[in-house]
mmCIF file of C-alpha atoms in Angstrom:
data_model
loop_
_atom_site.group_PDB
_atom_site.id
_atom_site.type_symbol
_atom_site.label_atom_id
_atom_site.label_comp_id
_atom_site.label_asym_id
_atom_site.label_seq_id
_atom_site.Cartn_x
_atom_site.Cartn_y
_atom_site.Cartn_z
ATOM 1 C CA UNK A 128 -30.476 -58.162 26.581
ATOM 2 C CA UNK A 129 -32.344 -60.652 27.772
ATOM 3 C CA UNK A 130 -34.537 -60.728 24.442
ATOM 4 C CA UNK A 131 -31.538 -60.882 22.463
ATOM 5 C CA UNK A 132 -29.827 -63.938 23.497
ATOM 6 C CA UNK A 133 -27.342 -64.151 20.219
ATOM 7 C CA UNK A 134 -26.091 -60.815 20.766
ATOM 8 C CA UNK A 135 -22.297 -60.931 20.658
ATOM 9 C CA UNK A 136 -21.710 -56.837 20.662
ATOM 10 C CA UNK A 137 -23.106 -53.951 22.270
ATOM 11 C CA UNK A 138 -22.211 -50.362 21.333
ATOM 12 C CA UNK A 139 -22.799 -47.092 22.474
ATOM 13 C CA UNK A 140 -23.282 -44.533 19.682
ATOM 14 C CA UNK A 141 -22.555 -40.883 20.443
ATOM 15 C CA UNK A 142 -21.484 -41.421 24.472
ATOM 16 C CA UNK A 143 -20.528 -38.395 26.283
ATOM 17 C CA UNK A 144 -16.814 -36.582 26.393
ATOM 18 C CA UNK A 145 -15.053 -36.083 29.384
ATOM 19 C CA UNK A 146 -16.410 -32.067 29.610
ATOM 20 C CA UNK A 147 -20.031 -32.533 29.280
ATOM 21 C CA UNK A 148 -19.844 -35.597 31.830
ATOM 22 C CA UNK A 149 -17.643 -33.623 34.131
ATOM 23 C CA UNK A 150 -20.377 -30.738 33.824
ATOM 24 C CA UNK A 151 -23.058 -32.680 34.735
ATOM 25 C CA UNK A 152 -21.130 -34.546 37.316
ATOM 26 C CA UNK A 153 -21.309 -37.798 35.644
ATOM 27 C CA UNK A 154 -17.467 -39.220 35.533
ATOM 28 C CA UNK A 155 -17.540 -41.341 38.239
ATOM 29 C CA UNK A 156 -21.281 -42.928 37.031
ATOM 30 C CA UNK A 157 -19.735 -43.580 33.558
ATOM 31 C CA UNK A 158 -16.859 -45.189 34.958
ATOM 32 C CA UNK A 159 -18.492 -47.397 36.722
ATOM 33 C CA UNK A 160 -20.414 -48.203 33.798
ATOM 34 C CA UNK A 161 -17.557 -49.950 31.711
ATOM 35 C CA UNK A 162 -17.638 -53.001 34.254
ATOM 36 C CA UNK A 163 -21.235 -53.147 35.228
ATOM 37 C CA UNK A 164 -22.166 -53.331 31.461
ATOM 38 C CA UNK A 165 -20.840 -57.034 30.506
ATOM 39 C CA UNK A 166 -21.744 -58.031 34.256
ATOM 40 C CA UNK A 167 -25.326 -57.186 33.133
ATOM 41 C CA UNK A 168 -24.964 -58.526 29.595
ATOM 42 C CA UNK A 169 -23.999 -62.149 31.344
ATOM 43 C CA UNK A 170 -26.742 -62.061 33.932
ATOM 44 C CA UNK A 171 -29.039 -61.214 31.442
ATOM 45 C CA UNK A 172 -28.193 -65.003 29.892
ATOM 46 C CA UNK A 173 -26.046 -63.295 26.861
ATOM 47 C CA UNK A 174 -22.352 -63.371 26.016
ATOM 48 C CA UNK A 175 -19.671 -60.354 24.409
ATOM 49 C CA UNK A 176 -17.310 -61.498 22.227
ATOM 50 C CA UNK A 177 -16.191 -58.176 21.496
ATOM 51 C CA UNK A 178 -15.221 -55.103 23.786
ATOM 52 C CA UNK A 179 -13.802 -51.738 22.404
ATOM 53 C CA UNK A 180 -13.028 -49.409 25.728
ATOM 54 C CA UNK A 181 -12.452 -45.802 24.125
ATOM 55 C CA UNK A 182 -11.571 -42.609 26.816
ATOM 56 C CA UNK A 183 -11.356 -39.281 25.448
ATOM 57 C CA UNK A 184 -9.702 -38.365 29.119
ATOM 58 C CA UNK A 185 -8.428 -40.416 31.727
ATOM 59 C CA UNK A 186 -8.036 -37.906 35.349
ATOM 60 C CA UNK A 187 -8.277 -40.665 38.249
ATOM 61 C CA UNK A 188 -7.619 -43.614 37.032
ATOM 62 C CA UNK A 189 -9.024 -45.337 40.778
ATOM 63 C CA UNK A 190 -12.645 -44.225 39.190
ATOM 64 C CA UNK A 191 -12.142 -46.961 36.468
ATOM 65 C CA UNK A 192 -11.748 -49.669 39.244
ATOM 66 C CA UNK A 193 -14.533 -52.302 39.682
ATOM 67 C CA UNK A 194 -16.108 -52.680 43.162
ATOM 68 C CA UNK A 195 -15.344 -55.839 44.845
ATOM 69 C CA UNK A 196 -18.392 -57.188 43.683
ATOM 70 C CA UNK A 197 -17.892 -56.753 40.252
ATOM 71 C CA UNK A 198 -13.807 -57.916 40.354
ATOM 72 C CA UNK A 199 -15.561 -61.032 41.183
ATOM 73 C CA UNK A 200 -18.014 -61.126 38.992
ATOM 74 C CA UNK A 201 -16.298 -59.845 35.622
ATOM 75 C CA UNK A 202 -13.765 -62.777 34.777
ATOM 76 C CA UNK A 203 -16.855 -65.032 34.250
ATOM 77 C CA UNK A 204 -18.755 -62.346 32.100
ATOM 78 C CA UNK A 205 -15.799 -61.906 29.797
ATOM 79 C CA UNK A 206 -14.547 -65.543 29.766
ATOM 80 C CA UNK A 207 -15.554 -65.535 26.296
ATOM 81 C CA UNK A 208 -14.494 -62.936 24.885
ATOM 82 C CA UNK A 209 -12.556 -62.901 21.655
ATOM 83 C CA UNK A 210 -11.460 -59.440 20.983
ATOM 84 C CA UNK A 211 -10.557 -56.689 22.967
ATOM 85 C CA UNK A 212 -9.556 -53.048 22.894
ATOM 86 C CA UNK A 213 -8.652 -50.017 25.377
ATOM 87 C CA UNK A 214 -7.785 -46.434 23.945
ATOM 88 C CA UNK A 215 -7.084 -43.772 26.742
ATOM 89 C CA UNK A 216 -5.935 -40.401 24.030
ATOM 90 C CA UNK A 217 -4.885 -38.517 27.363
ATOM 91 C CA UNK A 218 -4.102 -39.345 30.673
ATOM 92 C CA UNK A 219 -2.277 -38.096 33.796
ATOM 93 C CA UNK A 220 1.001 -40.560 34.198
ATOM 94 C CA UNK A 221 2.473 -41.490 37.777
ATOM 95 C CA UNK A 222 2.949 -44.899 39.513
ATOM 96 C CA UNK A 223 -0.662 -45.062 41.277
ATOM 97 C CA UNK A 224 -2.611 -44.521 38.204
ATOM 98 C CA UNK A 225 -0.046 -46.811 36.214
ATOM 99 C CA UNK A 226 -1.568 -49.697 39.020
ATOM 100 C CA UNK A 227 -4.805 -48.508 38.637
ATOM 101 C CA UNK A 228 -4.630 -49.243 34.585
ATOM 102 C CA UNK A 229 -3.219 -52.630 35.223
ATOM 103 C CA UNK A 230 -5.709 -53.342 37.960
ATOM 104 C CA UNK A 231 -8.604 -52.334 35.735
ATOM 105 C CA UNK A 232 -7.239 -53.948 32.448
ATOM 106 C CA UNK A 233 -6.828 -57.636 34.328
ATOM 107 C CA UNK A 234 -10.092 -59.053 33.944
ATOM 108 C CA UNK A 235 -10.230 -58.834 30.805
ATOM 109 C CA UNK A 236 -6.926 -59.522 29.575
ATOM 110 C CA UNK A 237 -6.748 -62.720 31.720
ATOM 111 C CA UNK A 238 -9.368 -64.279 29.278
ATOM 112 C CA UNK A 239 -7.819 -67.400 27.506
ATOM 113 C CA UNK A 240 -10.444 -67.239 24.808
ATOM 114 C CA UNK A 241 -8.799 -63.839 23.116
ATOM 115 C CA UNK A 242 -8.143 -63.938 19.576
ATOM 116 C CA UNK A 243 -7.629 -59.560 19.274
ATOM 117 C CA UNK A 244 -5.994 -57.309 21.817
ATOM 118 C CA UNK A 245 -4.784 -53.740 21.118
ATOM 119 C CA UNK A 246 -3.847 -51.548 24.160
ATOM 120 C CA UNK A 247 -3.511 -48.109 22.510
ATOM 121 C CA UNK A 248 -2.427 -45.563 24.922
ATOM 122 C CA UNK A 249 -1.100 -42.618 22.544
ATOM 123 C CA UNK A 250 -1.576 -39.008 23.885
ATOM 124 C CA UNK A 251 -3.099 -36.438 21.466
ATOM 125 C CA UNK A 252 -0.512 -33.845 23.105
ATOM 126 C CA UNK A 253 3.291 -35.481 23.675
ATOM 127 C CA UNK A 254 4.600 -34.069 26.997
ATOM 128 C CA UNK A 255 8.019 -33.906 27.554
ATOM 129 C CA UNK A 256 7.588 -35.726 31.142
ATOM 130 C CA UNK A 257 5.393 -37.916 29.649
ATOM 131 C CA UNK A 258 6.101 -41.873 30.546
ATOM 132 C CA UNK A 259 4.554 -44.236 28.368
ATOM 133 C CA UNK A 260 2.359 -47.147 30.515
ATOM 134 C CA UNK A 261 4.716 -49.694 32.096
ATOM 135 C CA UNK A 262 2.500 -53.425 30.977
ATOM 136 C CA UNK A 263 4.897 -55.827 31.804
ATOM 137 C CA UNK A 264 2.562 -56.690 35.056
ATOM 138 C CA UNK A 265 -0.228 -57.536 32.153
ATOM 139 C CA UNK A 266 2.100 -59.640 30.260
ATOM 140 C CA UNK A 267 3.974 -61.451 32.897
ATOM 141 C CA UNK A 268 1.956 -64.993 32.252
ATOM 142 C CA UNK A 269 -0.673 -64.607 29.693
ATOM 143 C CA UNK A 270 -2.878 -67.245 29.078
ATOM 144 C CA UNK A 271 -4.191 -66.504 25.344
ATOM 145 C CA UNK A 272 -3.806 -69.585 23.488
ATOM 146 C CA UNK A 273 -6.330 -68.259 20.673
ATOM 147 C CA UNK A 274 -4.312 -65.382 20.273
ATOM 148 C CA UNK A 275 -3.472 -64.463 16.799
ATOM 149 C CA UNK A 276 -3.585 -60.138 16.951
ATOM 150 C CA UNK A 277 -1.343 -58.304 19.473
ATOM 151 C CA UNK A 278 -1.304 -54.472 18.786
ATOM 152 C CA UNK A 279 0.473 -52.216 21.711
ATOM 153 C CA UNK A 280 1.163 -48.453 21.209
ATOM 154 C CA UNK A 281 2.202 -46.097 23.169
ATOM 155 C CA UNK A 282 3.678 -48.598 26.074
ATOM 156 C CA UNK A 283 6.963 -49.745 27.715
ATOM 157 C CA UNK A 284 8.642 -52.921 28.946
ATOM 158 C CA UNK A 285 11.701 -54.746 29.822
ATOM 159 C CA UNK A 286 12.996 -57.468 27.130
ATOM 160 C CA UNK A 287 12.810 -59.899 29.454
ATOM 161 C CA UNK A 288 9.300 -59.230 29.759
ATOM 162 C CA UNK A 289 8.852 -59.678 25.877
ATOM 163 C CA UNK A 290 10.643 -63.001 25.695
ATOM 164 C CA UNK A 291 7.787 -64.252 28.337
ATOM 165 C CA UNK A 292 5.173 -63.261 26.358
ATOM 166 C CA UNK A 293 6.760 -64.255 23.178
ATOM 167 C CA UNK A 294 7.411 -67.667 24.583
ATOM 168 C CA UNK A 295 3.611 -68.613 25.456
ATOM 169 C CA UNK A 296 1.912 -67.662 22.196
ATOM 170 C CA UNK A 297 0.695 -70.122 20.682
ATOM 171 C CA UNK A 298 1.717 -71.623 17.388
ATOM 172 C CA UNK A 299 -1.334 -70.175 15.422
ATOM 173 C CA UNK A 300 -0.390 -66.438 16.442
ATOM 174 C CA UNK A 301 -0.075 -64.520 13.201
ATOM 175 C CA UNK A 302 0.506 -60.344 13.555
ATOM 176 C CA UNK A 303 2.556 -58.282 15.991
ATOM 177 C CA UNK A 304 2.449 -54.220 15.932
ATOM 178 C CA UNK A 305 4.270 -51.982 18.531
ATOM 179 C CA UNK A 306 4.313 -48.304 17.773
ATOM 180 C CA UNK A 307 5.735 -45.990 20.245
ATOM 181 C CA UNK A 308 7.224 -48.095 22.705
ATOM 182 C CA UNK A 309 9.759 -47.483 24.864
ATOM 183 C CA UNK A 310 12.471 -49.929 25.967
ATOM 184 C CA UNK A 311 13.136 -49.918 29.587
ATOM 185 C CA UNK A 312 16.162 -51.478 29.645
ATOM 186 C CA UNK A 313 18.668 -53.667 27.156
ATOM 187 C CA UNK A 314 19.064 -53.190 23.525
ATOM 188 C CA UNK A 315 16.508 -53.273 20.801
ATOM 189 C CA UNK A 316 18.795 -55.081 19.187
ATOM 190 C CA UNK A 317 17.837 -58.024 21.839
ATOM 191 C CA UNK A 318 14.331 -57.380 20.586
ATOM 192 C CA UNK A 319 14.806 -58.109 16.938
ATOM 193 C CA UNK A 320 16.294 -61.589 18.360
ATOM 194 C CA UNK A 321 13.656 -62.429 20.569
ATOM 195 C CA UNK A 322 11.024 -61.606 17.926
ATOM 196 C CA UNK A 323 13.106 -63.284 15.107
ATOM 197 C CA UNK A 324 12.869 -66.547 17.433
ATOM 198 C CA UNK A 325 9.358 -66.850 17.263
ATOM 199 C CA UNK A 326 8.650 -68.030 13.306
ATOM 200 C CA UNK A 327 4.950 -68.664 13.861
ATOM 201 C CA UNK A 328 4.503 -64.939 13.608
ATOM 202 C CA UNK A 329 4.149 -64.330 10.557
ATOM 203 C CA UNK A 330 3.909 -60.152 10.097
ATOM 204 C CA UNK A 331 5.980 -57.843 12.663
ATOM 205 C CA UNK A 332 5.169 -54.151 12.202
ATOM 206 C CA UNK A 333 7.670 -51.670 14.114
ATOM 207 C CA UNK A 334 7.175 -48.118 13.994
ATOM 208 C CA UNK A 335 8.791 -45.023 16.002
ATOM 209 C CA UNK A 336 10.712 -46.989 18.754
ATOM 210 C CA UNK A 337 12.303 -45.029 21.767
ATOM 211 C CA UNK A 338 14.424 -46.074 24.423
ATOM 212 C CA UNK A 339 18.013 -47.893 23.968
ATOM 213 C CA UNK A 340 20.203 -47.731 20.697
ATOM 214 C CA UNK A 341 17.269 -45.941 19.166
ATOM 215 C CA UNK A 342 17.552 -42.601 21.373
ATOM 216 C CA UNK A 343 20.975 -42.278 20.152
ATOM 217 C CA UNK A 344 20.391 -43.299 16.614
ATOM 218 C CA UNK A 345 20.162 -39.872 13.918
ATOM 219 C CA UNK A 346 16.833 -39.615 11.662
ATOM 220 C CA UNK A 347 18.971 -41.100 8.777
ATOM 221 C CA UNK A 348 20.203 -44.219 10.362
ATOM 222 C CA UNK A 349 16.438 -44.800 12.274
ATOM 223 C CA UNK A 350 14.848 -44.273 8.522
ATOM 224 C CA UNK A 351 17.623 -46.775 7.335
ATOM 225 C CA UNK A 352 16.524 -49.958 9.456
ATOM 226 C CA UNK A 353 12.856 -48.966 10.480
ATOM 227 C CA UNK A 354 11.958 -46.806 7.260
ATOM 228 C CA UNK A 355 9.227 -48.415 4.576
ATOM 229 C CA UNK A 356 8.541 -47.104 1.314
ATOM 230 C CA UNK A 357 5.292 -47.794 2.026
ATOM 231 C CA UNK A 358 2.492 -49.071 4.129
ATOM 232 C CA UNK A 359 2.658 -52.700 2.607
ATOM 233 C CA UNK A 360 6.592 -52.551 2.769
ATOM 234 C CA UNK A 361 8.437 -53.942 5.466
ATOM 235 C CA UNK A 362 11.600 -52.563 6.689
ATOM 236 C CA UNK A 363 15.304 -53.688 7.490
ATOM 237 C CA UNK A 364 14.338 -54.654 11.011
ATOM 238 C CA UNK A 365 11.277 -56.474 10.031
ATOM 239 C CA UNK A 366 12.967 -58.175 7.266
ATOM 240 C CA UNK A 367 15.368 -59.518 9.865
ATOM 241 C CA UNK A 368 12.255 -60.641 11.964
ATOM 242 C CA UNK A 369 11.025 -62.752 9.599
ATOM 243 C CA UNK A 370 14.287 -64.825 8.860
ATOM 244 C CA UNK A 371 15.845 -62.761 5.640
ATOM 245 C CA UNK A 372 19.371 -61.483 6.385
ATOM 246 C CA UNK A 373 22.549 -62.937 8.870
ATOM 247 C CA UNK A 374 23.109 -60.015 10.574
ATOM 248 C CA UNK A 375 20.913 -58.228 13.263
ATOM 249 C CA UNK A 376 20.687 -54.201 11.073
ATOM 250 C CA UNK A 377 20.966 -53.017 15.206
ATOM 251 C CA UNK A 378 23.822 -55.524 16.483
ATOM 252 C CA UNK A 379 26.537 -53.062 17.642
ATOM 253 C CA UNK A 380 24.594 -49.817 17.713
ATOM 254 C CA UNK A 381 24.448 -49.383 21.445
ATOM 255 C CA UNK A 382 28.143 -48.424 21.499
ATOM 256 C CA UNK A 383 29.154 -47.890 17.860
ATOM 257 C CA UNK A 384 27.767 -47.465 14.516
ATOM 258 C CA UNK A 385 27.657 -51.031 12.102
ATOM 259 C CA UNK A 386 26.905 -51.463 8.556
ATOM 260 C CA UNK A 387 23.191 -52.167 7.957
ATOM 261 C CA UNK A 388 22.421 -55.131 5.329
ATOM 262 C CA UNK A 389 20.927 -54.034 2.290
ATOM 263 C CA UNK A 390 17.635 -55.779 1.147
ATOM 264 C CA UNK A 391 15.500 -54.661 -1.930
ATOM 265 C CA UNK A 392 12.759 -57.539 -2.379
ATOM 266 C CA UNK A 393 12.023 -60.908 -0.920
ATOM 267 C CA UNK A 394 13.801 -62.527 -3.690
ATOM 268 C CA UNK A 395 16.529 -61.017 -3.370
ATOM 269 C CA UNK A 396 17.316 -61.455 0.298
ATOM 270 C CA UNK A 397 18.516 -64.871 1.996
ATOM 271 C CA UNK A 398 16.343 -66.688 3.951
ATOM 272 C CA UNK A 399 17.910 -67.798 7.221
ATOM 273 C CA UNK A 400 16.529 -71.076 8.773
ATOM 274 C CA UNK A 401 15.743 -70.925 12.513
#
């Protein structure tokens, strides 16, 4: 590294998968790997701007923890880093490797310079006990004033949580995608407020929701506020996000079923000043 000072990315092409490194009794070295690497990058006088994490299987998440040495170490290595990424396709849930996630995850979401996060924690095999990852402890006072890309799939929080993240984005922050979350308490229906507060966003994407109003919600009436014709389309609820419509499509759902407002195209739905 230190002969390529301008280096802003470093990739690993064709790393192991969890089998062969488990064969060859390699986990623990590999984990240890994804913090020692931008340590060494910075030492060697160059800085990442980008850093994809991708885990095929996640067994112990303790083994992903930096030493003390490196906890210290790693803030300054990624203090400049601009986007960021973690994909763990399976993983053993419970409350110590839920910490363990959070623990290892803080260094680098704690960097003010991030412009791109996605935390993508989807299984490959849905469990019935299966708990999505509790982040509210990663979003309880983020500091990303660059930020203009939050993705988040496969994760759960509190609404309260969401309004405090909501309310420190900055101004420029642009796109917001949550697939597969699960609402650990209120309505969803407090959601579409929260995220219809914040006009500086300017595309909301919401896809397969769980928890609240939507557990209780039939196919027909979940197509009928969060179904898109297509990819480019947005939907009843994300129509509602972005200022078109009076009425919140969820607003009585939690107890009762409510008409849904009917839109078609943008110029044919009323805009709504904040």
């Amino acid at each position: 590294m230190s002969r390529m000072p301008c280096a802003r990315t470093l990739s690993m092409l064709l790393p192991l998968d969890y089998h062969t490194a488990g064969k060859h009794d390699l986990m623990l070295m590999l984990s240890e790997l994804i913090a020692k690497l931008p340590v060494a990058v910075h030492n060697a006088g160059a800085w990442l701007e980008t850093i994809h994490i991708k885990l095929s299987w996640l067994n112990s998440l303790s083994d992903l923890l930096p030493s003390p040495e490196l906890q210290q170490q790693l803030p300054l290595a990624v203090h400049r880093m601009q986007r960021f990424s973690f994909e763990g396709r399976n993983w053993l849930n419970g409350d110590a490797n839920q910490d363990a996630l959070c623990d290892m995850l803080a260094p680098y979401l704690d960097t003010p310079s991030l412009r791109d996060i996605s935390l993508d924690m989807l299984r490959d095999d849905e469990s019935e006990d299966h708990l999505p990852v509790h982040i509210g402890r990663l979003t309880a006072s983020p500091q990303w004033q660059n930020l203009s890309q939050l993705f988040l799939r496969d994760v759960a929080f509190h609404p309260s949580q969401l309004h405090g993240l909501i309310s420190n984005l900055p101004i420029s922050f642009l796109s917001f995608t949550m697939e597969h979350i699960r609402l650990l308490s209120g309505t969803w229906a407090e959601v579409l407020d929260i995220l219809r507060g914040k006009p500086a966003i300017t595309s909301v994407r919401l896809d397969d929701l769980l928890g609240a109003e939507c557990d209780d919600m039939s196919d027909d009436e979940m197509k009928a506020i969060f179904g898109k014709q297509s990819f480019l389309d947005r939907s009843q609820a994300e129509w509602y996000i972005a200022g078109f419509g009076r009425q919140n499509p969820l607003e009585g759902r939690s107890g009762q079923n409510n008409e849904t407002m009917e839109l078609g195209s943008e110029e044919e739905a009323e805009v709504v000043s904040a």
